């Protein structure tokens, strides 16, 4: 009943169908050989191994699934049990996480670029401040030399004038 609901079939409609009826057509050719190999040497396993698996509903819509196989023997007959889980919601969340990660990476790149530009601007400002500081020091030295020279140049004549006045 849960498989009928999962695949969109009415009660009893899945009876007698082969597993390839529940797979998208692009997988049918390779799946028959894989199914036969499993039936020859059955062992419990998960299917997919880092591949996305898809199933096919009755209405021909595909959906992502996770499948694990198990088996048991009943007298001389080997029976296979497939646990099929619809992982549409998980895939939606994974895609959302991928999208958010890409947006985050883009923001990190943008912020890194802005920081790099700010660092270049800061370096330029530092150079300009150094140049301005050097110019200020030079101006200050010139002022000191002028005051010293003016003081020296005016001292002798002023001393003479002061002496004369006295």
Coordinates of C-alpha atoms in Angstrom, one line a residue:
X1 CA 0.0 0.0 0.0
X2 CA 2.7 2.5 0.8
X3 CA 4.4 1.8 -2.6
X4 CA 1.1 2.3 -4.4
X5 CA 0.6 5.6 -2.7
X6 CA 4.3 6.6 -3.3
X7 CA 4.0 5.8 -7.0
X8 CA 0.4 7.0 -7.5
X9 CA -1.2 3.7 -8.2
X10 CA -4.6 2.4 -7.1
X11 CA -4.7 -0.6 -4.7
X12 CA -3.7 -3.7 -6.6
X13 CA -2.5 -1.9 -9.7
X14 CA 1.2 -2.7 -9.0
X15 CA 0.7 -6.4 -8.8
X16 CA 2.3 -8.2 -11.7
X17 CA 4.3 -5.2 -12.9
X18 CA 8.1 -5.4 -13.4
X19 CA 10.4 -3.0 -11.5
X20 CA 11.4 -1.3 -14.7
X21 CA 7.8 0.1 -15.0
X22 CA 8.7 2.3 -12.0
X23 CA 11.9 3.6 -13.6
X24 CA 12.4 6.4 -16.1
X25 CA 13.0 5.0 -19.6
X26 CA 16.7 6.2 -19.7
X27 CA 17.5 3.6 -16.9
X28 CA 15.6 0.6 -18.2
X29 CA 18.2 -0.8 -20.6
X30 CA 20.9 -1.0 -17.9
X31 CA 18.6 -1.9 -15.0
X32 CA 17.5 -5.3 -16.4
X33 CA 21.2 -6.6 -16.3
X34 CA 21.7 -5.1 -12.8
X35 CA 18.5 -6.8 -11.5
X36 CA 19.5 -10.1 -13.0
X37 CA 23.0 -9.9 -11.4
X38 CA 21.4 -9.1 -8.0
X39 CA 19.1 -12.0 -8.3
X40 CA 22.0 -14.4 -9.1
X41 CA 24.0 -13.2 -6.0
X42 CA 21.7 -11.3 -3.7
X43 CA 23.1 -9.3 -0.9
X44 CA 21.8 -6.4 1.2
X45 CA 22.9 -3.1 -0.1
X46 CA 22.1 0.6 -0.8
X47 CA 21.6 1.6 -4.3
X48 CA 23.0 4.7 -6.0
X49 CA 26.5 5.0 -4.6
X50 CA 26.9 8.7 -5.0
X51 CA 24.5 8.9 -7.9
X52 CA 21.1 10.5 -8.0
X53 CA 18.4 7.9 -8.4
X54 CA 14.9 8.6 -9.8
X55 CA 11.6 6.7 -9.9
X56 CA 8.6 7.2 -12.1
X57 CA 5.1 7.7 -10.9
X58 CA 2.0 6.4 -12.7
X59 CA 1.4 9.9 -14.1
X60 CA 5.0 9.7 -15.6
X61 CA 6.5 12.3 -13.3
X62 CA 9.9 11.6 -12.0
X63 CA 11.0 12.0 -8.4
X64 CA 14.3 11.5 -6.6
X65 CA 14.5 8.4 -4.4
X66 CA 16.8 6.6 -2.1
X67 CA 16.7 2.8 -2.3
X68 CA 18.1 0.0 -0.3
X69 CA 17.7 -3.7 -1.2
X70 CA 17.5 -6.7 1.1
X71 CA 16.4 -10.3 0.5
X72 CA 15.3 -13.3 2.3
X73 CA 14.7 -17.0 1.4
X74 CA 11.4 -18.6 1.9
X75 CA 12.0 -22.3 1.4
X76 CA 13.7 -22.5 -2.0
X77 CA 12.4 -19.1 -3.2
X78 CA 14.5 -15.9 -2.8
X79 CA 12.4 -12.8 -2.2
X80 CA 13.7 -9.3 -2.6
X81 CA 12.6 -6.3 -0.5
X82 CA 13.2 -2.8 -1.8
X83 CA 12.9 0.1 0.6
X84 CA 12.1 3.2 -1.5
X85 CA 12.2 6.6 0.1
X86 CA 11.0 9.8 -1.7
X87 CA 13.8 12.3 -1.1
X88 CA 12.2 15.2 -3.0
X89 CA 12.1 17.4 0.2
X90 CA 15.7 16.5 1.0
X91 CA 16.8 17.4 -2.5
X92 CA 14.9 20.7 -2.3
X93 CA 16.8 21.5 0.9
X94 CA 20.1 20.5 -0.6
X95 CA 19.5 22.7 -3.6
X96 CA 18.5 25.5 -1.3
X97 CA 21.7 25.0 0.7
X98 CA 23.7 25.0 -2.5
X99 CA 22.0 28.2 -3.7
X100 CA 22.6 29.9 -0.3
X101 CA 26.3 28.8 -0.4
X102 CA 26.7 30.2 -3.8
X103 CA 25.1 33.5 -2.7
X104 CA 27.4 33.5 0.4
X105 CA 30.5 32.8 -1.8
X106 CA 29.4 35.7 -4.0
X107 CA 29.0 38.0 -1.0
X108 CA 32.4 36.9 0.4
X109 CA 34.0 37.7 -3.0
X110 CA 32.3 41.1 -3.1
X111 CA 33.3 42.0 0.4
X112 CA 36.8 40.8 -0.2
X113 CA 37.0 43.0 -3.3
X114 CA 35.6 46.0 -1.3
X115 CA 38.2 45.3 1.5
X116 CA 41.0 45.1 -1.1
X117 CA 39.9 48.4 -2.6
X118 CA 39.7 49.9 0.9
X119 CA 43.2 48.6 1.6
X120 CA 44.6 50.2 -1.6
X121 CA 42.8 53.4 -0.7
X122 CA 44.3 53.3 2.8
X123 CA 47.8 52.7 1.4
X124 CA 47.3 55.7 -0.9
X125 CA 46.1 57.8 2.0
X126 CA 49.1 56.7 4.0
X127 CA 51.4 57.8 1.2
X128 CA 49.6 61.1 0.8
X129 CA 49.9 61.7 4.6
X130 CA 53.6 60.8 4.5
X131 CA 54.1 63.3 1.7
X132 CA 52.1 66.0 3.6
X133 CA 54.0 65.3 6.8
X134 CA 57.3 65.7 4.9
X135 CA 56.1 69.0 3.4
X136 CA 55.0 70.2 6.8
X137 CA 58.4 69.2 8.3
X138 CA 60.2 71.0 5.5
X139 CA 58.0 74.1 6.0
X140 CA 58.7 74.1 9.7
X141 CA 62.4 73.8 9.1
X142 CA 62.2 76.7 6.6
X143 CA 60.3 78.8 9.2
X144 CA 62.9 78.0 11.9
X145 CA 65.8 78.9 9.6
X146 CA 64.0 82.2 8.6
X147 CA 63.4 83.1 12.2
X148 CA 67.0 82.3 13.1
X149 CA 68.3 84.3 10.0
X150 CA 66.0 87.2 10.6
X151 CA 66.9 87.3 14.3
X152 CA 70.6 87.3 13.4
X153 CA 70.3 89.8 10.6
X154 CA 68.2 92.3 12.7
X155 CA 70.2 91.8 15.9
X156 CA 73.3 93.8 14.8
X157 CA 71.4 96.8 13.4
X158 CA 69.0 96.9 16.3
X159 CA 71.9 96.7 18.7
X160 CA 73.5 99.7 16.9
X161 CA 70.2 101.6 17.1
X162 CA 69.7 100.8 20.7
X163 CA 73.3 101.8 21.5
X164 CA 72.8 105.1 19.6
X165 CA 69.5 105.9 21.4
X166 CA 71.1 105.2 24.7

